PDB file of C-alpha atoms in Angstrom:
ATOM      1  CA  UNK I 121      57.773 168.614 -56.890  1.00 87.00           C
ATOM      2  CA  UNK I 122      58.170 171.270 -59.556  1.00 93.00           C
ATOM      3  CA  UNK I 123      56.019 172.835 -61.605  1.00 93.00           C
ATOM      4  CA  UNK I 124      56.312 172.603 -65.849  1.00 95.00           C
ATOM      5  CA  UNK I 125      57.472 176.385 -65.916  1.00 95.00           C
ATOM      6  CA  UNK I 126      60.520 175.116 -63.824  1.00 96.00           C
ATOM      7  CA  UNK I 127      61.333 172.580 -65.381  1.00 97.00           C
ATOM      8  CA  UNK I 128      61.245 174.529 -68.649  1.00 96.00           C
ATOM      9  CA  UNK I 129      63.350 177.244 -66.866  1.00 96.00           C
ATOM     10  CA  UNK I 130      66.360 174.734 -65.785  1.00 96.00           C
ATOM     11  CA  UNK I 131      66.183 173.102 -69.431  1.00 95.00           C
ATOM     12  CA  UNK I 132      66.445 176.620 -70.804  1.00 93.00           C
ATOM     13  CA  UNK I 133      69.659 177.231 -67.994  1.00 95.00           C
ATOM     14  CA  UNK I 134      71.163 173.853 -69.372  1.00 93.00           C
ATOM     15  CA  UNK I 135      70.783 174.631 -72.729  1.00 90.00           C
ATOM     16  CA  UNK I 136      73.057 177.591 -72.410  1.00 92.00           C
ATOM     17  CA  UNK I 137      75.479 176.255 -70.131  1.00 92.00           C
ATOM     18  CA  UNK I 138      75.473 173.119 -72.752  1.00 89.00           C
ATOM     19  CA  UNK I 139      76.406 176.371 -75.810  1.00 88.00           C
ATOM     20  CA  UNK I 140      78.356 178.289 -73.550  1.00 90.00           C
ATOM     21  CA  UNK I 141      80.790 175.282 -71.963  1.00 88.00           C
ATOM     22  CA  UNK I 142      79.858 175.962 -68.629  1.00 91.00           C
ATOM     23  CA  UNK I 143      78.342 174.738 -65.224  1.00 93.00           C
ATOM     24  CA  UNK I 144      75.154 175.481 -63.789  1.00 96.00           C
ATOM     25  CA  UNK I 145      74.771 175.630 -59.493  1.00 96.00           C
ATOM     26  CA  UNK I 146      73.220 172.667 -58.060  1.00 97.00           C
ATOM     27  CA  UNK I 147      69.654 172.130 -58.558  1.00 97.00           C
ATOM     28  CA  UNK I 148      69.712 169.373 -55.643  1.00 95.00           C
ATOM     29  CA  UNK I 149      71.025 172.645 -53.261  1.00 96.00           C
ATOM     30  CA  UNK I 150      69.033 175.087 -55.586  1.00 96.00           C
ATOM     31  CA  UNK I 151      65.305 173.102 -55.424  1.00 96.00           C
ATOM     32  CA  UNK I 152      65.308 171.289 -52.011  1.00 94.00           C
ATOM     33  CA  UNK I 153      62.110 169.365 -52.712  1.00 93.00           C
ATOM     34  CA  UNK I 154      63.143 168.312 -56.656  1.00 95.00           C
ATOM     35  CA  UNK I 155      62.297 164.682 -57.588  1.00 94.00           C
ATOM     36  CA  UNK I 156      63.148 161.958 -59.904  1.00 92.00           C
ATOM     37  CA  UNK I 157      60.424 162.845 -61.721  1.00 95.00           C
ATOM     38  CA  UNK I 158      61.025 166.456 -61.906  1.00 96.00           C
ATOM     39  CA  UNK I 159      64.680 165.291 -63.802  1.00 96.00           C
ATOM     40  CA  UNK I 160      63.041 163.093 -65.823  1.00 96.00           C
ATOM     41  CA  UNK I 161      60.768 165.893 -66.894  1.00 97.00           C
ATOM     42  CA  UNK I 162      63.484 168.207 -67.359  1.00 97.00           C
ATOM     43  CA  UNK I 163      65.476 165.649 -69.445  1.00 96.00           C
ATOM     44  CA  UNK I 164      61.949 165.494 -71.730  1.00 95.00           C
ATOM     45  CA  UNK I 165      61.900 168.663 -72.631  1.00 95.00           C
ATOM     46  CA  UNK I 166      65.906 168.513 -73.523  1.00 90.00           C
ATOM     47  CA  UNK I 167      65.113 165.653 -75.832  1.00 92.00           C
ATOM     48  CA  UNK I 168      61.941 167.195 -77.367  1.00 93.00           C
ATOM     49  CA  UNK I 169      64.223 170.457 -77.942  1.00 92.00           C
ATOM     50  CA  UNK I 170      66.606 168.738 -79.866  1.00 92.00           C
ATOM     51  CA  UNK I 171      64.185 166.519 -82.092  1.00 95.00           C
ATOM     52  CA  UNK I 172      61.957 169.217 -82.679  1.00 94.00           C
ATOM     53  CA  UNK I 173      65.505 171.558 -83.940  1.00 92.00           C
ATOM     54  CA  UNK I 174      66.572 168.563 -86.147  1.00 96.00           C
ATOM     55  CA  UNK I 175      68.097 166.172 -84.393  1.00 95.00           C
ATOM     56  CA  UNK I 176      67.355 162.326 -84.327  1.00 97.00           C
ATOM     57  CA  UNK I 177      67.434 160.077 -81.439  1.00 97.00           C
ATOM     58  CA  UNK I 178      69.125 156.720 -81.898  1.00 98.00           C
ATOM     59  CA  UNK I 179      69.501 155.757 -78.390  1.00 98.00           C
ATOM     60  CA  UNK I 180      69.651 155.649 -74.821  1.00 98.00           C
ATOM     61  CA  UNK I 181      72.722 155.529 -71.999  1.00 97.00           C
ATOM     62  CA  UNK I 182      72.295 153.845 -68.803  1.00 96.00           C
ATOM     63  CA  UNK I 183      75.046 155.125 -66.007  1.00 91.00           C
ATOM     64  CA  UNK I 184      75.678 154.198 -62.316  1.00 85.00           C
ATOM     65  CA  UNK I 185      74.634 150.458 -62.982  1.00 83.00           C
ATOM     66  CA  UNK I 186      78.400 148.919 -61.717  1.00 75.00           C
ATOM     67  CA  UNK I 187      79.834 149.567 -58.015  1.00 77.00           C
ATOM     68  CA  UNK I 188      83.070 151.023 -59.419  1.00 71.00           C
ATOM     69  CA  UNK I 189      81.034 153.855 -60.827  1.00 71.00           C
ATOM     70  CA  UNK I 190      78.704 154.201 -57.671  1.00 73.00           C
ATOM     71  CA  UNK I 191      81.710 154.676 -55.405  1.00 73.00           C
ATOM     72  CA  UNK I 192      82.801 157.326 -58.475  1.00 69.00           C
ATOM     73  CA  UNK I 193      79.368 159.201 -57.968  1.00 70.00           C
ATOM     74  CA  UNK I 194      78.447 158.530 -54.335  1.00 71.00           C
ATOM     75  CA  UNK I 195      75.374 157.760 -56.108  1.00 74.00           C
ATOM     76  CA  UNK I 196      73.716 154.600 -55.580  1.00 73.00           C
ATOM     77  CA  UNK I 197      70.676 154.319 -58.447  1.00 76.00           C
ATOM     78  CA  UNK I 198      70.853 154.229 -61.973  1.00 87.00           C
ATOM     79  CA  UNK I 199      69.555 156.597 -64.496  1.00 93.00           C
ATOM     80  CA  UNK I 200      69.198 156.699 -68.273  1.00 96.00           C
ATOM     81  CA  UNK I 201      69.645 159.701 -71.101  1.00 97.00           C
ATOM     82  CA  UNK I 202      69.282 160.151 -74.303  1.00 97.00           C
ATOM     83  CA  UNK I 203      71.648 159.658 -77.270  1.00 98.00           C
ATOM     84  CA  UNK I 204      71.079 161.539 -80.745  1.00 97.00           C
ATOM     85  CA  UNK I 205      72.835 160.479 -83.539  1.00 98.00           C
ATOM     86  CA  UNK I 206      75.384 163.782 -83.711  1.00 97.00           C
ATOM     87  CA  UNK I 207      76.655 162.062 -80.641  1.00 98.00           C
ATOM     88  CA  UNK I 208      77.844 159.303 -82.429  1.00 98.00           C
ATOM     89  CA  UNK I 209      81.505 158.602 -83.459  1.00 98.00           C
ATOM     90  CA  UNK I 210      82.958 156.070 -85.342  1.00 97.00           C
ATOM     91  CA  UNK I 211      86.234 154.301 -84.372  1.00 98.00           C
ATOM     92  CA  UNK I 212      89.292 156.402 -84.843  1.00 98.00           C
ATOM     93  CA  UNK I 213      87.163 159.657 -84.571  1.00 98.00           C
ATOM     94  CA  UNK I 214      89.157 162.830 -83.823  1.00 98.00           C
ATOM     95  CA  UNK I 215      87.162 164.662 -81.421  1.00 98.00           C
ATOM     96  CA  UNK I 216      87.164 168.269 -80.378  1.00 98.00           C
ATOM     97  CA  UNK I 217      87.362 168.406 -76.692  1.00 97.00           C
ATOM     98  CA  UNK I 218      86.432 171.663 -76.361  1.00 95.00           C
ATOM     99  CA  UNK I 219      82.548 171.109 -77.050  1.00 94.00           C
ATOM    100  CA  UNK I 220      82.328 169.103 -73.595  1.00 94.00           C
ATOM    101  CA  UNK I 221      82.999 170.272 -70.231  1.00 92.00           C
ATOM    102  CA  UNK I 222      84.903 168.430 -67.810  1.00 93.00           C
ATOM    103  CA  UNK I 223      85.724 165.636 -69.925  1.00 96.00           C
ATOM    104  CA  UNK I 224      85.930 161.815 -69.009  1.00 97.00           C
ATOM    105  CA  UNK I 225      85.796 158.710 -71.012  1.00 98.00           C
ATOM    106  CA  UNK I 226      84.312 155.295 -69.695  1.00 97.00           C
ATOM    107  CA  UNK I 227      84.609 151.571 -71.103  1.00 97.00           C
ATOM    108  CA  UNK I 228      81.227 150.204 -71.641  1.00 97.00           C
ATOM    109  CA  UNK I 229      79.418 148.148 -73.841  1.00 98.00           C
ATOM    110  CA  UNK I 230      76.793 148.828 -76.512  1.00 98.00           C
ATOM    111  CA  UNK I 231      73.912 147.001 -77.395  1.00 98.00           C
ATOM    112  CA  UNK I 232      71.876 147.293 -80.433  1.00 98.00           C
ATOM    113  CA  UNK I 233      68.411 146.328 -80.897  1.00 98.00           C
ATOM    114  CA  UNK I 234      66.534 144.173 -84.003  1.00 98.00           C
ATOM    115  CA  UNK I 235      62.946 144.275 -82.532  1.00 98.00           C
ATOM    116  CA  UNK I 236      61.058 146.863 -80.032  1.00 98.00           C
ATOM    117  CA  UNK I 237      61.937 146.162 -76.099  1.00 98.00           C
ATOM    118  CA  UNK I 238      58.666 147.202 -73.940  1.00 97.00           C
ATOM    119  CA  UNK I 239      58.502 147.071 -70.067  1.00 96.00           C
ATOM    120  CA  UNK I 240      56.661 146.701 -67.642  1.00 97.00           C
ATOM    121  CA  UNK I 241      58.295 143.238 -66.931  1.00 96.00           C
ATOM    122  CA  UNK I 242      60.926 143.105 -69.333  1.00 98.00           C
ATOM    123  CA  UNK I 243      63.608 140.365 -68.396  1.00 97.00           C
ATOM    124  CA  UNK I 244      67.683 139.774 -68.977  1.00 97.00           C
ATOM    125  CA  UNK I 245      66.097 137.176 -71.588  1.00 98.00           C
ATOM    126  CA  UNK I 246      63.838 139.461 -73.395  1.00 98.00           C
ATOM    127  CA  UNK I 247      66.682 141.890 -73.727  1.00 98.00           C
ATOM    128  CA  UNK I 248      69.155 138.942 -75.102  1.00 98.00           C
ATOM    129  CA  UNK I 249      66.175 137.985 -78.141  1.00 98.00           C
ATOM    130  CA  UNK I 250      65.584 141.523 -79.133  1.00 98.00           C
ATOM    131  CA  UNK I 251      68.831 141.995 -78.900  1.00 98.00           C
ATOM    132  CA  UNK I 252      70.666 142.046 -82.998  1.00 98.00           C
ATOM    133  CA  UNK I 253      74.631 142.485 -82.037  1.00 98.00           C
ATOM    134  CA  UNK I 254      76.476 143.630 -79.389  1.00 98.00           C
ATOM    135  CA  UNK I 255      79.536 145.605 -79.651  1.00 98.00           C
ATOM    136  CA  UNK I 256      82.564 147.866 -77.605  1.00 98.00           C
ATOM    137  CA  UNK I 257      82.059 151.416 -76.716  1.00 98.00           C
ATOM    138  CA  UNK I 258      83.444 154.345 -75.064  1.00 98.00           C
ATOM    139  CA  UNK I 259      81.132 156.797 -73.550  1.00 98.00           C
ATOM    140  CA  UNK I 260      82.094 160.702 -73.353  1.00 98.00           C
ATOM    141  CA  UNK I 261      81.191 162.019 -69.992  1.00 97.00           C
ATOM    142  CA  UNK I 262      79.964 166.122 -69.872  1.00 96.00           C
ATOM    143  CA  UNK I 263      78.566 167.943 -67.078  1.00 94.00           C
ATOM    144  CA  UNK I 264      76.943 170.596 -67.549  1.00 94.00           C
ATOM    145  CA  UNK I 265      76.110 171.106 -63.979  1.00 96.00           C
ATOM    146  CA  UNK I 266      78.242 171.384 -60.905  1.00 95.00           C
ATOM    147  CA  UNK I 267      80.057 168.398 -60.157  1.00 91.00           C
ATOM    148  CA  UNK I 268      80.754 168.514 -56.276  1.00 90.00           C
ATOM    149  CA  UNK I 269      78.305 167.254 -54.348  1.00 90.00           C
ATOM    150  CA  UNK I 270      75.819 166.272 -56.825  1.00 89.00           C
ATOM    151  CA  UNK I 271      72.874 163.913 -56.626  1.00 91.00           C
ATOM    152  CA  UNK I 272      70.470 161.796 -58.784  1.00 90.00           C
ATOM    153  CA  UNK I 273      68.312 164.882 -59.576  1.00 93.00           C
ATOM    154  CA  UNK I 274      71.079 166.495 -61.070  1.00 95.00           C
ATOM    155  CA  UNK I 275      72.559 164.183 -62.992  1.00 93.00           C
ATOM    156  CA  UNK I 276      69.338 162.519 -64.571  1.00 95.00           C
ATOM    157  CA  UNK I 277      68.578 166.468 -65.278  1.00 97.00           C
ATOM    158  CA  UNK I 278      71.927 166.678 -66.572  1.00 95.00           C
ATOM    159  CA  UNK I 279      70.521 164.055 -69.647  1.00 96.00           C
ATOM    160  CA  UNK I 280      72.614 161.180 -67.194  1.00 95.00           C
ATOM    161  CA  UNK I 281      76.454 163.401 -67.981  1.00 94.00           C
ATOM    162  CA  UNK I 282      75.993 162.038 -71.509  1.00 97.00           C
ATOM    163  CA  UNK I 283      78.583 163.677 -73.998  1.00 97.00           C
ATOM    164  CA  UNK I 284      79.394 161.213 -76.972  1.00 98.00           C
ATOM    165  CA  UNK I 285      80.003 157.628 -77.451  1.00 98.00           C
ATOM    166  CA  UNK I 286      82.550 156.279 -80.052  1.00 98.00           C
ATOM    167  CA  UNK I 287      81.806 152.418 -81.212  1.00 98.00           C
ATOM    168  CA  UNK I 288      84.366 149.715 -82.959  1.00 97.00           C
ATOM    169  CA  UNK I 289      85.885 146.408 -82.461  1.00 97.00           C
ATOM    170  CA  UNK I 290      84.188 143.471 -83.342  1.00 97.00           C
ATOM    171  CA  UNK I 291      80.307 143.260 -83.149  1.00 97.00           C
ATOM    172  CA  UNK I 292      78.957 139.888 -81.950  1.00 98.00           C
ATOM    173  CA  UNK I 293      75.758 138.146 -81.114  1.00 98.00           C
ATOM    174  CA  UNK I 294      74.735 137.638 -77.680  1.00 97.00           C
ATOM    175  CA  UNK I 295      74.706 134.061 -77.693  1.00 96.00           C
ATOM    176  CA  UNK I 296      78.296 133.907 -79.254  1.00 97.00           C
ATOM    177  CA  UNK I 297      80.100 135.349 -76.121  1.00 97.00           C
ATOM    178  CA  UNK I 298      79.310 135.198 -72.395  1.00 97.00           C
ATOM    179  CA  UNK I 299      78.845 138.585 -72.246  1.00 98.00           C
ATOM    180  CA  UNK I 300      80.051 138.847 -68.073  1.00 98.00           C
ATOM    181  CA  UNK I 301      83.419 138.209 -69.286  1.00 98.00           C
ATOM    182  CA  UNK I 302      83.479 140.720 -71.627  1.00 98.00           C
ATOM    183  CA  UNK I 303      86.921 142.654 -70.128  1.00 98.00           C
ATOM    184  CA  UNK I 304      88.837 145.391 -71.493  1.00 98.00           C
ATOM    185  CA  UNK I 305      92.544 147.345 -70.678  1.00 98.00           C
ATOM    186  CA  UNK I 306      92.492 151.406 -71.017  1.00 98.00           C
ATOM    187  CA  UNK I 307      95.162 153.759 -72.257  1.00 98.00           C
ATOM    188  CA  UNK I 308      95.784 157.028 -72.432  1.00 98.00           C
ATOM    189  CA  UNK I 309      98.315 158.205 -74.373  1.00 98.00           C
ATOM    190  CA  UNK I 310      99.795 154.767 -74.602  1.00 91.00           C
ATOM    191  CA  UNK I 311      99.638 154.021 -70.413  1.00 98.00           C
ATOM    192  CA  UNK I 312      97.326 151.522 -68.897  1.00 98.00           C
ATOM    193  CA  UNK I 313      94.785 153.590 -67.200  1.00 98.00           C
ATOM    194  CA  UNK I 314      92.037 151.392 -65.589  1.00 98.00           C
ATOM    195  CA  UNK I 315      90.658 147.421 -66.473  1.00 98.00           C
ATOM    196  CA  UNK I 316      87.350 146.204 -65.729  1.00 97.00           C
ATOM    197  CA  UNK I 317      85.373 143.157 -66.533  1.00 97.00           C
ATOM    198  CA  UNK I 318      81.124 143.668 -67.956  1.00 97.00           C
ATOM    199  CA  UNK I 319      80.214 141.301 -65.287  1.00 96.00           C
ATOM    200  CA  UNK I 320      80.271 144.540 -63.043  1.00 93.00           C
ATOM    201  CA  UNK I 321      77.452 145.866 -64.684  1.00 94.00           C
ATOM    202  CA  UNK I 322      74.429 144.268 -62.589  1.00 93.00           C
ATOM    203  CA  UNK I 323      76.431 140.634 -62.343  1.00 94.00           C
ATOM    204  CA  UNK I 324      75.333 141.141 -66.047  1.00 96.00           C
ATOM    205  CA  UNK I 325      75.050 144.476 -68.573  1.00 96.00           C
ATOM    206  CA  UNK I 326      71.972 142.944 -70.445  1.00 97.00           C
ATOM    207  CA  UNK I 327      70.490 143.426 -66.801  1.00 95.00           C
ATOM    208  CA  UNK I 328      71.111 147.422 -67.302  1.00 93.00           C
ATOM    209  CA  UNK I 329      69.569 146.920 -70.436  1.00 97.00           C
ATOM    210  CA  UNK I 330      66.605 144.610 -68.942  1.00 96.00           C
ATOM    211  CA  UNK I 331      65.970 147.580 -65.913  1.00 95.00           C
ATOM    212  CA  UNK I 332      65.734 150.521 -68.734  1.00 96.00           C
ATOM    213  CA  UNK I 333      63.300 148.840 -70.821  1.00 97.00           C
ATOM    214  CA  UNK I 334      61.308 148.879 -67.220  1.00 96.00           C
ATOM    215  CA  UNK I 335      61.894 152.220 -66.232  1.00 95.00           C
ATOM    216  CA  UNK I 336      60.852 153.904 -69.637  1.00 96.00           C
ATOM    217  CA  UNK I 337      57.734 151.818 -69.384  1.00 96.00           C
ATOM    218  CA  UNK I 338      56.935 153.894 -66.133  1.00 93.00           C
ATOM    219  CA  UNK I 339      57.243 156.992 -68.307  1.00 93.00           C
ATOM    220  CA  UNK I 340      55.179 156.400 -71.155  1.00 93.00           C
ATOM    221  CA  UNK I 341      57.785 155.315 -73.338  1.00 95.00           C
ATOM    222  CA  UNK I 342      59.746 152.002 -74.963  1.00 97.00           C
ATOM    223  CA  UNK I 343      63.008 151.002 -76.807  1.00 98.00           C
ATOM    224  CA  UNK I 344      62.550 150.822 -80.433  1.00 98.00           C
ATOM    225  CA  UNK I 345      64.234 148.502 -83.518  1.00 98.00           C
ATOM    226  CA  UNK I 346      67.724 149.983 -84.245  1.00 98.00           C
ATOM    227  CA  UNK I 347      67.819 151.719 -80.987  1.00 98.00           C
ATOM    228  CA  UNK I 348      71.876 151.948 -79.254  1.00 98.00           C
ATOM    229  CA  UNK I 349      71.789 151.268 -75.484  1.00 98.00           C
ATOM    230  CA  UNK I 350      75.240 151.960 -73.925  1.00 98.00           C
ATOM    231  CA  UNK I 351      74.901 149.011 -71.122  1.00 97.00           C
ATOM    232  CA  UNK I 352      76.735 151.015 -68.283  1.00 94.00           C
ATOM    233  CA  UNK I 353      80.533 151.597 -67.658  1.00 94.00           C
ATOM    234  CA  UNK I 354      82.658 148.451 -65.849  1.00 94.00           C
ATOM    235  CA  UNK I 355      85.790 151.251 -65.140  1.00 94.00           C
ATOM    236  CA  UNK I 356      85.652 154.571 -63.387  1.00 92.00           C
ATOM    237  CA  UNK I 357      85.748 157.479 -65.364  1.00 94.00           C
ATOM    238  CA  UNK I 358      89.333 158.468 -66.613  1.00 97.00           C
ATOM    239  CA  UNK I 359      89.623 162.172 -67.560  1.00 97.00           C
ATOM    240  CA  UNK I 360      91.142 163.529 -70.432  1.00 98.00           C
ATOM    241  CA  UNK I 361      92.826 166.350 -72.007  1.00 98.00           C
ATOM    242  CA  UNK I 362      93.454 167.939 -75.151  1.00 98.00           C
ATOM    243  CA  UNK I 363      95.744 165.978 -77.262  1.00 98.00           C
ATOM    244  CA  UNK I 364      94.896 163.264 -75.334  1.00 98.00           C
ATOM    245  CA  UNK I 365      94.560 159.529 -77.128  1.00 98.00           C
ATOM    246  CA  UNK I 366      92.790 156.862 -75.837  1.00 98.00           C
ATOM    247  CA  UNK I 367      92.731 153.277 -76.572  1.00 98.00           C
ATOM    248  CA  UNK I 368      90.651 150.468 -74.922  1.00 98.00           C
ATOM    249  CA  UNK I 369      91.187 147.149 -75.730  1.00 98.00           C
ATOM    250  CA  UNK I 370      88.941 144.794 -75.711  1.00 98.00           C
ATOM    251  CA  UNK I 371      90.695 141.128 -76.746  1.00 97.00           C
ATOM    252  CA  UNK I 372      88.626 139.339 -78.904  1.00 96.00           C
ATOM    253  CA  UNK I 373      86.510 141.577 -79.292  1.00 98.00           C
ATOM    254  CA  UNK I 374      88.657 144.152 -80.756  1.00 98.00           C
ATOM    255  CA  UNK I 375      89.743 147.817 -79.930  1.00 98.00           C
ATOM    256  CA  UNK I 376      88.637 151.182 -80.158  1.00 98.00           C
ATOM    257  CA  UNK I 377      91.112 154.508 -80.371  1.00 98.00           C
ATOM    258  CA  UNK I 378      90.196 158.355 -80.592  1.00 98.00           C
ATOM    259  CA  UNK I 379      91.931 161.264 -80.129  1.00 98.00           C
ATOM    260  CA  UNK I 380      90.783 164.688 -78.196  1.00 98.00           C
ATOM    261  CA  UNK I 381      91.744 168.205 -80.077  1.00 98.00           C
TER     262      UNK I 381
END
């Protein structure tokens, strides 16, 4: 366990490497005896940083929820970060890639909340009442620490390798669409990439949803009205490069396209 001048220290480290584009050495290697806690902790003070310099939260990202992306991470639990709203691109967004570091796009879906979502014992059905519309989303993968080798501690420190998320298609309510069907085909620069079906999310990505609203309760905190909760990726990540433009499709549920600079 760390102290609250270390974990002020490694959010000040992040912050930099987050300005200057870089990577920061392990912590897992770096502070043998760092917790869950200790990430979470670290990840606070990231998010207090940024509200208390202007910016406004608007959601949360849950990652390592689906097999695919376990097997992609060697890491078996799931974690959460935090979204602010400059993170937040609209469909057909051209994005400069140069603001992220080691850059990687994954297929998920978004959900967004009409009423506050409270652990401890929140359940697949709570989440699917308090739940307004959901819609498809791409989330932006950035690291801003090592990649090799990583664990948990660095990646929840790391606010969960949360970049950006772009939304579109066709928002629809929860009880309109069973929502483990929910597949979608990715391009890059007009080639099939990757598939992947939502049911690989938990058997269920309201489930991803259901487990955040749980672990927030455990630190002091809740999902509010209005709030964006990227569900979890059903494809491994896909990298991509400058002048790169991707395209997932999602059927009925429409498509979203962007295009790195």
């Amino acid at each position: 366990m760390l102290d609250s001048k270390q974990h002020i220290a490694i959010a000040d480290e992040l912050a930099q490497a987050e300005r200057d584009r870089t990577m920061i050495p392990l912590l897992s290697t770096r502070f043998p005896d760092m917790g869950v806690e200790d990430s979470y902790a670290i990840q606070g003070e990231w998010v207090k940083r940024g509200i208390a310099g202007g910016r406004r939260l608007v959601g949360r990202k849950i990652g390592l929820t689906s097999k695919v992306m376990q097997e992609a991470t060697g890491i078996t639990e799931p974690d959460y970060g935090a979204i602010f709203a400059d993170q937040v691109y609209e469909n057909g967004s051209i994005i400069e890639h140069a603001q992220f570091s080691n850059v990687r796009i994954e297929v998920e879906l978004a959900f967004v909340l009409k009423e506050d979502l409270a652990g401890p014992n929140c359940s697949i059905f709570d989440v699917l009442r308090a739940t307004d519309y959901v819609v498809p989303a791409l989330e932006i993968l950035s690291s801003r620490i090592e990649m090799k080798g990583r664990t948990i501690v660095d990646t929840i420190s790391d606010n969960a390798a949360l970049g950006a998320m772009v939304y579109g298609g066709n928002p629809v309510r929860p009880e309109d669409v069973d929502l483990r069907w929910v597949s979608a085909l990715l391009y890059r620069n007009e080639s099939i990439e990757d598939t992947g079906v939502a049911a690989a999310v938990l058997n269920h990505p309201a489930m991803g949803v259901a487990w955040l609203a749980n672990k927030l309760h455990a630190h002091g905190d809740t999902l509010k009205k209005g709030d964006i909760i990227l569900a979890g990726s059903f494809t491994k990540p896909m990298w991509v490069e400058p002048g790169d433009t991707v395209h997932a499709d999602y059927g009925k549920l429409g498509a979203i396209t962007c295009r790195f600079q």
